[in-house]
Tab-separated table of C-alpha atoms in Angstrom:
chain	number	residue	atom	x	y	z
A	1	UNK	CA	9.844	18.016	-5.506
A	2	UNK	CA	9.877	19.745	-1.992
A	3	UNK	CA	6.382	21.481	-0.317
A	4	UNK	CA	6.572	24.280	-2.362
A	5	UNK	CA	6.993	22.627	-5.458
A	6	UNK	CA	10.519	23.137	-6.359
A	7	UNK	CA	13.263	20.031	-7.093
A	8	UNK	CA	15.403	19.247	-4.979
A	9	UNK	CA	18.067	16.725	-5.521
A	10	UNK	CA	21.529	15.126	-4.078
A	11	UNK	CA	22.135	14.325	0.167
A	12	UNK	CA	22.318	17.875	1.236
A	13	UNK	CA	19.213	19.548	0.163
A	14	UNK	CA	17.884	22.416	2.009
A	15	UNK	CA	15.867	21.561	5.018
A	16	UNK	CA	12.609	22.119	5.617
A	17	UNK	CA	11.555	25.458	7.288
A	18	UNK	CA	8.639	26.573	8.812
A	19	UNK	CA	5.400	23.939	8.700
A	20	UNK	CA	7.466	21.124	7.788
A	21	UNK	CA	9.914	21.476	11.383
A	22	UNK	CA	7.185	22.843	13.460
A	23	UNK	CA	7.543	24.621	16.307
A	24	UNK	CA	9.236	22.453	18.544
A	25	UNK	CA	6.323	21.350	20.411
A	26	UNK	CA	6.744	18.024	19.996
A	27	UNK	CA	9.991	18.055	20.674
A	28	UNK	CA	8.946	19.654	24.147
A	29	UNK	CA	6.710	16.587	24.598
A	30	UNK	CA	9.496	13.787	23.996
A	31	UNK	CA	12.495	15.357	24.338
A	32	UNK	CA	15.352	15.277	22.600
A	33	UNK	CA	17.849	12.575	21.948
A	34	UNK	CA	20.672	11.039	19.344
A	35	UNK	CA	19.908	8.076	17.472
A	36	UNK	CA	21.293	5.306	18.878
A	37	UNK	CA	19.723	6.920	22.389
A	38	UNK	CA	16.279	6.772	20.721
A	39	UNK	CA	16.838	3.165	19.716
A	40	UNK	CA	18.083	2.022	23.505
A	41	UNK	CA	14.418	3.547	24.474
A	42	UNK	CA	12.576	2.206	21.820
A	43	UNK	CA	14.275	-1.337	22.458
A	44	UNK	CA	13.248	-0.861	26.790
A	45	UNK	CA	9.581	-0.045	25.473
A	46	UNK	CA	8.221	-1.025	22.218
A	47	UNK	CA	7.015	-4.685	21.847
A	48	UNK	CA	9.223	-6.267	19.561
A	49	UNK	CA	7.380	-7.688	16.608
A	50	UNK	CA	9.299	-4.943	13.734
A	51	UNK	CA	12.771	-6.028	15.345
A	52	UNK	CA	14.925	-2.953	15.741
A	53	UNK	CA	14.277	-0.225	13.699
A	54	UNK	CA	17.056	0.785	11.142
A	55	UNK	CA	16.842	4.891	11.744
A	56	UNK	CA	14.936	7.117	14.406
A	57	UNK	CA	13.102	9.828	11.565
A	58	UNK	CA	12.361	12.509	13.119
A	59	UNK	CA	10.867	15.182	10.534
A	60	UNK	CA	9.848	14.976	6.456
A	61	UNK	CA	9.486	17.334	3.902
A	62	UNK	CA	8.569	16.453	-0.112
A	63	UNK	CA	10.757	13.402	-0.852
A	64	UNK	CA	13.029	13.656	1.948
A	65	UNK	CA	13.068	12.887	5.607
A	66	UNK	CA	15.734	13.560	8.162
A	67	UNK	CA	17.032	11.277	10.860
A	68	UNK	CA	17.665	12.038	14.729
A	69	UNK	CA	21.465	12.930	13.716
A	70	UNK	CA	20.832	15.119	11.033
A	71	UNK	CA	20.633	12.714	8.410
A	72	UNK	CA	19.014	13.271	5.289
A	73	UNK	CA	17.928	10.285	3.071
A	74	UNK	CA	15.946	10.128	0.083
A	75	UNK	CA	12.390	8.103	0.777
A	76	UNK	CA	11.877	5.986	-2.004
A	77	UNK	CA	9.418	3.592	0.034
A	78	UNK	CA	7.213	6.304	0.905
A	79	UNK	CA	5.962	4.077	4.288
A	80	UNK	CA	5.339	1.450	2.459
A	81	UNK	CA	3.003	3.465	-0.593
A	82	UNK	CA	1.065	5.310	2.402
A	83	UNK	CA	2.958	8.806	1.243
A	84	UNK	CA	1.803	9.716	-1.973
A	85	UNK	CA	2.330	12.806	-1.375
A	86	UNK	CA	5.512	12.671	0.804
A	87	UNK	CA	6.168	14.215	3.445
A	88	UNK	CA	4.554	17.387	5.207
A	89	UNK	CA	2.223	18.333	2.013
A	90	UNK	CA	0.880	22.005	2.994
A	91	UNK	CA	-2.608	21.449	1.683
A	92	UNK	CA	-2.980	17.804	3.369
A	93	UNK	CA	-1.725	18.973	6.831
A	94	UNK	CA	-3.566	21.921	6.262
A	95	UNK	CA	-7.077	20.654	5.462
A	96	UNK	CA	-6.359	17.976	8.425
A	97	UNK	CA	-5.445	20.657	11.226
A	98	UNK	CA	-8.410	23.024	10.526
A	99	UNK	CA	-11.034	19.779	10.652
A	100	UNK	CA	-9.283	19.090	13.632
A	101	UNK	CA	-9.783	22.590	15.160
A	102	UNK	CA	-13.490	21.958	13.947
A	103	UNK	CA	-14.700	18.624	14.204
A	104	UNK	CA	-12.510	15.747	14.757
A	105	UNK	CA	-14.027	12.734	16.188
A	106	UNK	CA	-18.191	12.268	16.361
A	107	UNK	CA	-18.441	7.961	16.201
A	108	UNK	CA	-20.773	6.181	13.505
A	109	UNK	CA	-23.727	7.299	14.947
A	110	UNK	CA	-23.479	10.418	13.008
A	111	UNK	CA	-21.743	11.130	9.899
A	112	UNK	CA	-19.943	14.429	8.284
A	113	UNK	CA	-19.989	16.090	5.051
A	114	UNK	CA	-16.163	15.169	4.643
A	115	UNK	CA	-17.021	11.415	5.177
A	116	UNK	CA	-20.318	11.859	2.563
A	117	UNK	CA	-17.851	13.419	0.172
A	118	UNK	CA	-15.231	11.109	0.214
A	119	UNK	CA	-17.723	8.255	-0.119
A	120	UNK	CA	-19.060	10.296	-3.117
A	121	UNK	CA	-15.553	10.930	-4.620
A	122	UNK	CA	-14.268	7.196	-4.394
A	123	UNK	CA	-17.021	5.909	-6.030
A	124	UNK	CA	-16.654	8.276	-9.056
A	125	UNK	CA	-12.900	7.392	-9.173
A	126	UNK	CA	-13.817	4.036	-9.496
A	127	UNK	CA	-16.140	4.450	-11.982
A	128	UNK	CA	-18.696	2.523	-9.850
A	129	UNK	CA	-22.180	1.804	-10.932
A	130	UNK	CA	-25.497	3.100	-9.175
A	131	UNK	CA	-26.144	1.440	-5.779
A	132	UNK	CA	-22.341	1.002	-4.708
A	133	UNK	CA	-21.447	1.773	-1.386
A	134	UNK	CA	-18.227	2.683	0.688
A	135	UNK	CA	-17.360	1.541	4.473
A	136	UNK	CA	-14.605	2.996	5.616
A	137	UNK	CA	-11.826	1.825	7.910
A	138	UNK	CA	-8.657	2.874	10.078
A	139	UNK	CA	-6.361	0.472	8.001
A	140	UNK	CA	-5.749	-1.963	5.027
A	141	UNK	CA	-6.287	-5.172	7.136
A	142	UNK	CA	-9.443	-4.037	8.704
A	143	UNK	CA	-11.002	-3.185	5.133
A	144	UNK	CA	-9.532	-6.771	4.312
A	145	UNK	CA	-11.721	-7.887	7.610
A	146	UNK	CA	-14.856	-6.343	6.201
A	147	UNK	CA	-14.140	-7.811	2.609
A	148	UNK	CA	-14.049	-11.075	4.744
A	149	UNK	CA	-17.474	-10.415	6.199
A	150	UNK	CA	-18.720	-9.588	2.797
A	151	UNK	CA	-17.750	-12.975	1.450
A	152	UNK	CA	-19.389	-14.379	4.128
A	153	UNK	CA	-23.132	-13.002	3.944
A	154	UNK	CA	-22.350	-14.064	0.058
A	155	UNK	CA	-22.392	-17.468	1.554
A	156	UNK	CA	-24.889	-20.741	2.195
A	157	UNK	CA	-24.286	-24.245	3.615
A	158	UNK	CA	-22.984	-24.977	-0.343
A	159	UNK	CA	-21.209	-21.938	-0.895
A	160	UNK	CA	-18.018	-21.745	1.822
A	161	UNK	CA	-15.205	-21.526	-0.009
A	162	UNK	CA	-13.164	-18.690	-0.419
A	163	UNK	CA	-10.026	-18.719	-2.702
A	164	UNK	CA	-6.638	-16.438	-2.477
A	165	UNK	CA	-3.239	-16.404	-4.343
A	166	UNK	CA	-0.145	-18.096	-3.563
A	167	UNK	CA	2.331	-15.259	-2.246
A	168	UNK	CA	-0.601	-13.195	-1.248
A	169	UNK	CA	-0.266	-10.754	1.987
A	170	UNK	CA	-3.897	-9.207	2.978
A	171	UNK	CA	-2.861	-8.328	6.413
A	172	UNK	CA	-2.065	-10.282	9.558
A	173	UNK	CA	-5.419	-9.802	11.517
A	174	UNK	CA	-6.756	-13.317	11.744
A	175	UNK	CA	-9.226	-13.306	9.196
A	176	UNK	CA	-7.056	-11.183	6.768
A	177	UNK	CA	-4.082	-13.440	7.898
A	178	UNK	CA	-6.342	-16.351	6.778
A	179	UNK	CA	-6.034	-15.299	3.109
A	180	UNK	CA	-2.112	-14.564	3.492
A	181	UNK	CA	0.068	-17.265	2.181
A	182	UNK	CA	3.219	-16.623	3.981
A	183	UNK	CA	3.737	-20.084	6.160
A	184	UNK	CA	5.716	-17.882	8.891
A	185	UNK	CA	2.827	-15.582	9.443
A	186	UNK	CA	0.079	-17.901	9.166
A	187	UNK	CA	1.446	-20.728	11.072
A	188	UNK	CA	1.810	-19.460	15.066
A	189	UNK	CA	-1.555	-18.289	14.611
A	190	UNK	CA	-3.342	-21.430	13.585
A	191	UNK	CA	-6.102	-22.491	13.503
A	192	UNK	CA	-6.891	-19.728	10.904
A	193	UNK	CA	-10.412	-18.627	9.435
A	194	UNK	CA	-11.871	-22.037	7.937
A	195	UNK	CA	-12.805	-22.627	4.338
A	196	UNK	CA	-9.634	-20.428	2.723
A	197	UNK	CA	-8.023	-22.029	-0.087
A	198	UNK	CA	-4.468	-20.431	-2.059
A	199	UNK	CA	-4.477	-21.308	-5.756
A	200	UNK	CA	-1.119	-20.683	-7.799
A	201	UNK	CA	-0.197	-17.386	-8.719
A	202	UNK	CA	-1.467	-15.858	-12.446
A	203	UNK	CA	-2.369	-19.735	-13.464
A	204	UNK	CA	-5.575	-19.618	-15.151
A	205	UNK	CA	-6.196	-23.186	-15.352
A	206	UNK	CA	-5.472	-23.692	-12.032
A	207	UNK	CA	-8.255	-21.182	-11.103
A	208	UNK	CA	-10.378	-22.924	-13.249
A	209	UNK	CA	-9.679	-26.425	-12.071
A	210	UNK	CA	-10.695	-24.727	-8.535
A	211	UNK	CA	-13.729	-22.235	-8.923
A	212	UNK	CA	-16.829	-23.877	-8.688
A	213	UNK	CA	-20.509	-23.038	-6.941
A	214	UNK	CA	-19.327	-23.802	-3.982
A	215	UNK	CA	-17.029	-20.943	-3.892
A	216	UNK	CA	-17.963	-17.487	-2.042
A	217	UNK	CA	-15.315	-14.777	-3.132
A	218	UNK	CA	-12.121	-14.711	-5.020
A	219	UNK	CA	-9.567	-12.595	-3.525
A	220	UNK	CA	-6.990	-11.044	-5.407
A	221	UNK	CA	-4.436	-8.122	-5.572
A	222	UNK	CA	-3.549	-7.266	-8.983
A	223	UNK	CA	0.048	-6.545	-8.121
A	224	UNK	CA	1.085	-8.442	-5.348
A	225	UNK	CA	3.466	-5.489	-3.661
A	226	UNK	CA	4.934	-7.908	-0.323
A	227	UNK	CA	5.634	-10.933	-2.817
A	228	UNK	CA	8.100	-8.627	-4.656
A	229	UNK	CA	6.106	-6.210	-7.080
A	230	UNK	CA	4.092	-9.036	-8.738
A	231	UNK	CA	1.452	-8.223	-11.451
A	232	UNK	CA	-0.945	-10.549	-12.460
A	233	UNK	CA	-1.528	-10.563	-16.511
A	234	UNK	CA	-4.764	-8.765	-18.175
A	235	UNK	CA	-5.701	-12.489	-19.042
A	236	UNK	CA	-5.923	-13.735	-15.494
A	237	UNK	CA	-7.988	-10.495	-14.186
A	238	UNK	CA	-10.365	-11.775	-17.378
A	239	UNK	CA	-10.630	-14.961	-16.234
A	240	UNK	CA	-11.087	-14.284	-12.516
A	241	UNK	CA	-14.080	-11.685	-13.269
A	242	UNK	CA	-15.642	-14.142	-16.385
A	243	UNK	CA	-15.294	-17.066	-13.233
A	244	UNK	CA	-16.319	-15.458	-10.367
A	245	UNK	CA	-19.718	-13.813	-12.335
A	246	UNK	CA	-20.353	-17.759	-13.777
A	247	UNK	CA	-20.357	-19.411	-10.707
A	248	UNK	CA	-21.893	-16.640	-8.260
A	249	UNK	CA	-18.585	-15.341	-6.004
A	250	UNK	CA	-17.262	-12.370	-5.277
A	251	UNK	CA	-14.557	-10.891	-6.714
A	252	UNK	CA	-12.719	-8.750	-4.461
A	253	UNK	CA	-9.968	-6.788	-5.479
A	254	UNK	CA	-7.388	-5.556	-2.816
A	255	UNK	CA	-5.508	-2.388	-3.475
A	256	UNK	CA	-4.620	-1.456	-0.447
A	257	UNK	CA	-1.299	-1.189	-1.642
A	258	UNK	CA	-1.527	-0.796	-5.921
A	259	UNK	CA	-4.904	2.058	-5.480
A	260	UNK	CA	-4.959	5.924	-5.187
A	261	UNK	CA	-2.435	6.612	-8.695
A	262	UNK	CA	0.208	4.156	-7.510
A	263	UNK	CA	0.087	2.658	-11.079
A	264	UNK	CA	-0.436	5.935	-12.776
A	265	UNK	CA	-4.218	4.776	-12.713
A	266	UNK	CA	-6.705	5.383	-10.015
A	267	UNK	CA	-6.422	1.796	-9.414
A	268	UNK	CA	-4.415	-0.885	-10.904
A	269	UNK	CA	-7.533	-3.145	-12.130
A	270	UNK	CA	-8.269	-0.535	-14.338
A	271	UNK	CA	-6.215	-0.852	-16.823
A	272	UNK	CA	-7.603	-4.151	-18.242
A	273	UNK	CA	-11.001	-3.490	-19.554
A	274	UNK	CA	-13.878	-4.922	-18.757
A	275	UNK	CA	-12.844	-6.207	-15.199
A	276	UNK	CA	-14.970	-4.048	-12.540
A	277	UNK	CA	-15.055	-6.058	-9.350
A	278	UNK	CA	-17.415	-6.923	-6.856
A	279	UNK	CA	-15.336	-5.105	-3.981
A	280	UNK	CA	-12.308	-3.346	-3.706
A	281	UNK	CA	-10.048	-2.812	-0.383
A	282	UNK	CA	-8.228	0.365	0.091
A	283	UNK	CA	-5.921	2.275	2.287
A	284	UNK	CA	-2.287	3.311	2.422
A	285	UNK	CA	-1.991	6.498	-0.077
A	286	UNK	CA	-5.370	6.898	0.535
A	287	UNK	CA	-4.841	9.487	3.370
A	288	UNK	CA	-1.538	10.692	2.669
A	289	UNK	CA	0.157	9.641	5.613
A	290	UNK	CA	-3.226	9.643	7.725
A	291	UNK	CA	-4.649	6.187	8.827
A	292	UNK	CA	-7.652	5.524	6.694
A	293	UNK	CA	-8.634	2.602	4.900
A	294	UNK	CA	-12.447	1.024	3.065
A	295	UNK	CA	-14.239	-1.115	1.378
A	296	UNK	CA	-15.756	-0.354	-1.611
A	297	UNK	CA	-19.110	-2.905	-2.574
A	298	UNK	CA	-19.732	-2.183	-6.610
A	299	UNK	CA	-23.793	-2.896	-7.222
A	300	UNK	CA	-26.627	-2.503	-5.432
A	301	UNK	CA	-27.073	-6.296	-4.419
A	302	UNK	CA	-23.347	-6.641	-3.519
A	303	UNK	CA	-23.742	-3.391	-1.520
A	304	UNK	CA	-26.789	-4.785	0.414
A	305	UNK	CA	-25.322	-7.845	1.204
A	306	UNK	CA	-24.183	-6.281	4.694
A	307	UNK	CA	-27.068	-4.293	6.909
A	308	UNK	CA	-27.420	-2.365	9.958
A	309	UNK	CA	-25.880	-3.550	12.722
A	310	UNK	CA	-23.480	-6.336	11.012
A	311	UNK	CA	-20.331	-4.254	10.637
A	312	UNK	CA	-19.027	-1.666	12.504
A	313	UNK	CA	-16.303	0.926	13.838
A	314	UNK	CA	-15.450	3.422	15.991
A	315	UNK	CA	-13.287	5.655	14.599
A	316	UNK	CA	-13.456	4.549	11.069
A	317	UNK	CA	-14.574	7.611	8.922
A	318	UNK	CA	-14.263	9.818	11.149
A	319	UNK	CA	-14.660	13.279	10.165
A	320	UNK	CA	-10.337	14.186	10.476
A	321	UNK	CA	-8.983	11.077	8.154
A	322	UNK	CA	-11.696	11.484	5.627
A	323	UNK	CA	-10.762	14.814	5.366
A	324	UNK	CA	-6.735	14.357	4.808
A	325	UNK	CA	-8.340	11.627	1.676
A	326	UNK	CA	-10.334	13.857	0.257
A	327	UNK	CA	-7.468	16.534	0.249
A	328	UNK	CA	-5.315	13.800	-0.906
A	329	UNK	CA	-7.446	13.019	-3.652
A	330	UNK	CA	-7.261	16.751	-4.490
A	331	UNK	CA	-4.012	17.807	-4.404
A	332	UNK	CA	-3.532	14.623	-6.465
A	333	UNK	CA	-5.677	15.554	-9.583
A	334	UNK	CA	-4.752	19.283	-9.451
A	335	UNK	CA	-0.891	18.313	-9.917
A	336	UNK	CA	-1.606	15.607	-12.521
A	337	UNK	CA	-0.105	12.927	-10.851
A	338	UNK	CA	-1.353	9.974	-13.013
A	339	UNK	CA	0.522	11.267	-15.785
A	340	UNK	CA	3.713	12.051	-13.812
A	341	UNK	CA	3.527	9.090	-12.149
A	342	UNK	CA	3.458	7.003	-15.452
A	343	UNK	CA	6.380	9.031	-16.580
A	344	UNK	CA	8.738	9.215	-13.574
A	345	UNK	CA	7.788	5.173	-13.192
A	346	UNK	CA	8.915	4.520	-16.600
A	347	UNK	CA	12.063	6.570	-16.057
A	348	UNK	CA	12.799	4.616	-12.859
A	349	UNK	CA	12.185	1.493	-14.741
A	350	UNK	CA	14.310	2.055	-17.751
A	351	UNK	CA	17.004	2.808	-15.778
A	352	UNK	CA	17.141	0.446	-13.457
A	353	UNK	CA	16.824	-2.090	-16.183
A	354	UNK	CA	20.299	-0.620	-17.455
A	355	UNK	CA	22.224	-0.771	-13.721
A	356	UNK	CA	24.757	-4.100	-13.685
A	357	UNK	CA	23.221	-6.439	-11.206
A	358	UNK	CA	19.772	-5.862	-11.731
A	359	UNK	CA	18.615	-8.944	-13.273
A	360	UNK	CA	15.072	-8.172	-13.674
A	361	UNK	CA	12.688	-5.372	-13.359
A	362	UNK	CA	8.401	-5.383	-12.748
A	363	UNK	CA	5.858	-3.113	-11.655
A	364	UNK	CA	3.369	-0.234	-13.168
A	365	UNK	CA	4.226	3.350	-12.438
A	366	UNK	CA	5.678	4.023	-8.932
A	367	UNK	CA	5.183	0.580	-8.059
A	368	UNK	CA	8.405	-0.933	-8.588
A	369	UNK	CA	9.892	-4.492	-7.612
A	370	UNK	CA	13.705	-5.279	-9.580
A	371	UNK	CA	15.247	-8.661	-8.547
A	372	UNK	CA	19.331	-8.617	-8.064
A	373	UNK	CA	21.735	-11.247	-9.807
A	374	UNK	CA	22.689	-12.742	-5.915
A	375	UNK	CA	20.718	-13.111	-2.585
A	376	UNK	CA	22.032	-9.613	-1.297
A	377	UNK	CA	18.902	-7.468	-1.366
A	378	UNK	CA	18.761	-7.379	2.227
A	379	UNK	CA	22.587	-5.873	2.225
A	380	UNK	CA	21.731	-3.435	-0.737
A	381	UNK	CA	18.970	-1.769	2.077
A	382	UNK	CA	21.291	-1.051	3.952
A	383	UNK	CA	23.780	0.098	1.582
A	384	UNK	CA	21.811	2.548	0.104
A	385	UNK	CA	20.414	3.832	3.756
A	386	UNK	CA	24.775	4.522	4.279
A	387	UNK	CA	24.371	6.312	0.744
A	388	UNK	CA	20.920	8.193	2.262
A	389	UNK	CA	18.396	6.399	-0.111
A	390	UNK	CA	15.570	4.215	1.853
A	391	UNK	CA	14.527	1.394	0.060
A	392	UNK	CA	13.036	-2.145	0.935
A	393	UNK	CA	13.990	-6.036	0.591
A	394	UNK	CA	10.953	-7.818	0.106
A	395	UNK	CA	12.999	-10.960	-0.293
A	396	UNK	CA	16.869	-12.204	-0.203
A	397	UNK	CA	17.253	-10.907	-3.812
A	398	UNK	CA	14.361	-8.322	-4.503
A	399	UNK	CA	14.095	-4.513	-3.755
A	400	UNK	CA	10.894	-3.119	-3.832
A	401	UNK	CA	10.284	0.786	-4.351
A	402	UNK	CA	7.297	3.077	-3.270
A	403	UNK	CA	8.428	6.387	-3.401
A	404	UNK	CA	5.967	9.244	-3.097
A	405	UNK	CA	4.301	10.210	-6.072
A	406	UNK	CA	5.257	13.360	-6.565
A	407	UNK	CA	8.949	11.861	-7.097
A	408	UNK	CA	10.599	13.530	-9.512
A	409	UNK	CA	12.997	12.479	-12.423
A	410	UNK	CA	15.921	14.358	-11.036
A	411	UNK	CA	15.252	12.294	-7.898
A	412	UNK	CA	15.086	9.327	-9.305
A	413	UNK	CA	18.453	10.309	-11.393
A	414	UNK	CA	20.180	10.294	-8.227
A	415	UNK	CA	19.114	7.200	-6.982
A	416	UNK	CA	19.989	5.123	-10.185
A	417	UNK	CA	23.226	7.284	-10.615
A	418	UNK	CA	24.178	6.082	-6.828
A	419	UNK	CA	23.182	2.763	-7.016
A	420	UNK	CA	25.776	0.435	-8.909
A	421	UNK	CA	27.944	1.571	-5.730
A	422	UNK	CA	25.421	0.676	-3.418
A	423	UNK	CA	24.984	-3.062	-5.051
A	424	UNK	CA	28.600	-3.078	-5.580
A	425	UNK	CA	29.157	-2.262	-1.393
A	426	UNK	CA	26.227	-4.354	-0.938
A	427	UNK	CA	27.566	-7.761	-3.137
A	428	UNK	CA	31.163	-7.330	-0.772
A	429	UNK	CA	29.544	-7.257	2.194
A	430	UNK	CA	27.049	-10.210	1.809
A	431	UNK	CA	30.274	-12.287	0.648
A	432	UNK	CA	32.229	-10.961	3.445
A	433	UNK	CA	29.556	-12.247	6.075
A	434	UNK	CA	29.301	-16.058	4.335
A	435	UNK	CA	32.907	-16.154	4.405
C-alpha cells in the first residue's frame, strides 16, 4: 500500500511524487552522486563497524524505497521493524514537521503535552495498572540501560543477580551488551556489567533450577527477533512471571523489537494471559522511522523504584519524537493494523511454508524468521536485493522479515512468487564460492 493508500505491486511501481521526493533540498545539501560513488565516500568517512553497506537509499514511499541508481526494491525489513508504517507516511511526517515548526527541542526540565500524551497513551495500550510510569528514550538500548538501572535500585547486598536468555540481543551499550549473549559482541568489551547470568532458551526447569532470592530482574524478549525470529512458549512467559513475583525480581519484558502491532497485538506478551510484567522496553516502530524509545515501570512500587535525579536524558522525550509516536500510534488504530497485520502475517507464513527450500517457518504476525534447507541465507539477501526485495540473514541459514505493517497481500504475493528463484540463484552461488 503506497501514501495514499492504494496497492502497489511488482519492481516498477510508480514513484513517489510530491512529499515523498521532496523538493530537492536535500539533495542541494549533499549533492548528487551514483551508487558505487556514494559508497567510495561513505567507505573515506564513516567508521566502519556496519562493514560496507549493500545499497545507497536515497528516498521511500509506502513499501518501497529507491536506490541512488534508480532502483526500486521492495522493503520487507522495514529498518529492522522501526517502519511500521513504511516509508514517507503523510500524517507521521506531517504531525512531525508542524511540531517542529512549533516546538522541537525544550530538555527534561520541562515537559510538553505531546510527551504527557504519549505517556498517557502507552500506558492504556498496555493495559497498565494505576501508578505505572513511562521514561522515555532516544533508542532501544538506552531504554534497555534504564531497565538495567531499574533492576538495580530492585537490588540489596543479597539480591545481585540478574538473569537473561541464551541467544538474547538487548543492545550493545555496555550494560545492555551485558545481558546480550552473542560471544563476538560481548567479548572485546569485557569486563561487562557484573552479576549477569544467561539461562537456556524457553527451558523452564532450567529457570527454575536458577531463580532464587538472590535474583534482581529477569530479562526476557518474548520473541527473540536477532536470534532468528524466536518465540518463547505461553508456558515459559507463565513460569517467568509465577517466578519472578515468588522470589521478589523483576520481570522485564523487552519489545523493542516484537511491541507497537508487530505481532498483530500491541505487544507480543499479550497474548498469553495473565503475564503483565514489571517493565517493558520499547522503541523501533514506536516512532515510525523517528528515534524514540522507553521504559515502561507497571505498579506504583515498581514505578517508584527510580527518583529524581537517578536517571536522566537530554533529548529523550522531547516534544518532536513523541509527537511522530503518538501519530504513529494513530494512524495505526485508525487503519486497523492489528487485524491486517495478523492477516497479511499469516499469508506470508503460509506461503512461505509452501516455497521448496524453506525448511521451517516461526514468528507472530509481521514478525517473521523461516530457516533454509543449506547455510545460504546470507547469499539468498543478496539474491533477492538483485530481484529488488530487501530482506535479512540473521544467521548462515535463517532470513528474518520485518516489513512495514501496512504490507499488503499483493506485496507479499510478489515476494513469495519471486522467491524459489532467488533461493534457487542463491543455493548456486553459495556452492559456486565453496567450490
Amino acid at each position: 500500500m503506497n501514501e495514499t493508500g492504494t496497492a502497489t505491486t511488482g519492481r516498477h511501481a510508480a514513484e513517489p511524487t510530491g512529499s515523498a521526493v521532496g523538493d530537492g533540498a536535500v539533495e542541494l545539501l549533499t549533492g548528487g552522486d551514483s551508487g558505487a560513488a556514494w559508497l567510495a565516500r561513505y567507505n573515506g568517512a564513516l567508521m566502519g563497524v556496519f562493514g560496507t553497506p549493500q545499497r545507497v537509499l536515497v528516498r521511500g514511499s509506502g513499501c518501497y524505497v529507491w536506490d541512488a541508481d534508480g532502483t526500486q526494491y521492495l522493503d520487507l525489513l522495514g529498518g529492522i521493524a522501526v517502519n511500521a508504517l513504511g516509508h514517507a507516511h503523510p500524517f507521521v511526517t506531517s504531525v512531525i514537521a508542524s511540531q517542529l515548526a512549533t516546538l522541537g527541542h525544550i530538555s527534561n526540565f520541562f515537559t510538553s503535552p505531546t510527551q504527557v500524551a504519549l505517556a498517557e497513551k502507552l500506558l492504556a495500550l498496555a493495559q497498565a495498572p494505576t501508578g505505572s510510569r513511562v521514561f522515555f528514550t532516544n533508542s532501544g538500548t538506552e531504554a534497555i540501560e534504564a531497565a538495567v538501572k531499574l533492576a538495580r535500585r530492585n537490588s540489596s547486598p543479597e539480591r545481585q543477580r540478574i538473569l537473561a536468555l541464551d541467544g538474547a540481543f538487548h543492545g550493545r551499550t555496555m550494560g545492555a551488551l551485558a545481558l546480550t549473549a552473542k560471544k563476538a559482541y560481548r567479548e572485546p568489551f569485557e569486563p561487562l556489567l557484573a552479576g549477569v547470568e544467561h539461562v537456556p532458551f524457553d527451558d523452564i526447569e532450567a529457570l527454575r533450577s536458577a531463580m532464587d532470592d538472590s535474583v534482581a530482574a529477569l530479562v526476557l524478549e518474548p520473541i527473540q527477533g536477532e536470534a532468528g525470529v524466536r518465540p518463547l512458549s505461553p508456558e515459559y512467559l507463565r513460569a517467568a512471571r509465577e517466578l519472578t513475583r515468588r522470589h521478589g525480581a523483576l520481570l522485564i519484558l523487552d519489545e523493542v523489537q516484537s511491541g507497537i502491532a508487530r505481532t498483530g497485538r500491541w505487544f507480543a506478551h499479550q497474548a498469553v494471559d495473565g503475564v503483565l510484567p514489571d517493565a517493558m522496553t520499547l522503541a523501533k516502530g514506536l516512532g515510525g522511522g523517528f528515534p524514540i524509545g522507553a521504559l515502561i515501570t507497571f505498579g506504583e512500587d515498581v514505578s517508584s523504584l527510580l527518583g529524581a535525579g537517578q536517571h536522566g536524558t537530554t533529548f529523550g522525550g522531547n516534544p518532536v519524537a513523541t509527537a511522530a509516536g503518538l501519530a504513529t500510534l494513530h494512524a495505526l488504530e485508525a487503519s486497523g493494523a492489528l487485524q491486517h497485520v495478523t492477516g497479511v502475517g499469516a499469508f506470508l507464513r503460509s506461503g512461505l511454508a509452501a516455497v521448496d527450500g524453506v525448511a521451517t517457518v516461526r514468528g507472530e504476525g509481521l514478525l517473521i524468521g523461516f530457516d533454509l534447507d543449506g547455510e545460504y541465507a546470507p547469499a539468498a539477501v543478496q539474491a533477492a536485493l538483485a530481484a529488488g526485495f530487501i530482506i535479512n540473514a540473521t544467521g548462515p541459514a535463517t532470513i528474518r522479515l520485518a516489513p512495514p505493517l501496512i504490507l499488503t497481500h499483493e506485496q507479499a504475493a510478489t515476494f513469495l512468487d519471486a522467491l524459489p528463484s532467488i533461493l534457487s540463484t542463491a543455493l548456486t552461488t553459495a556452492r559456486e564460492a565453496t567450490a
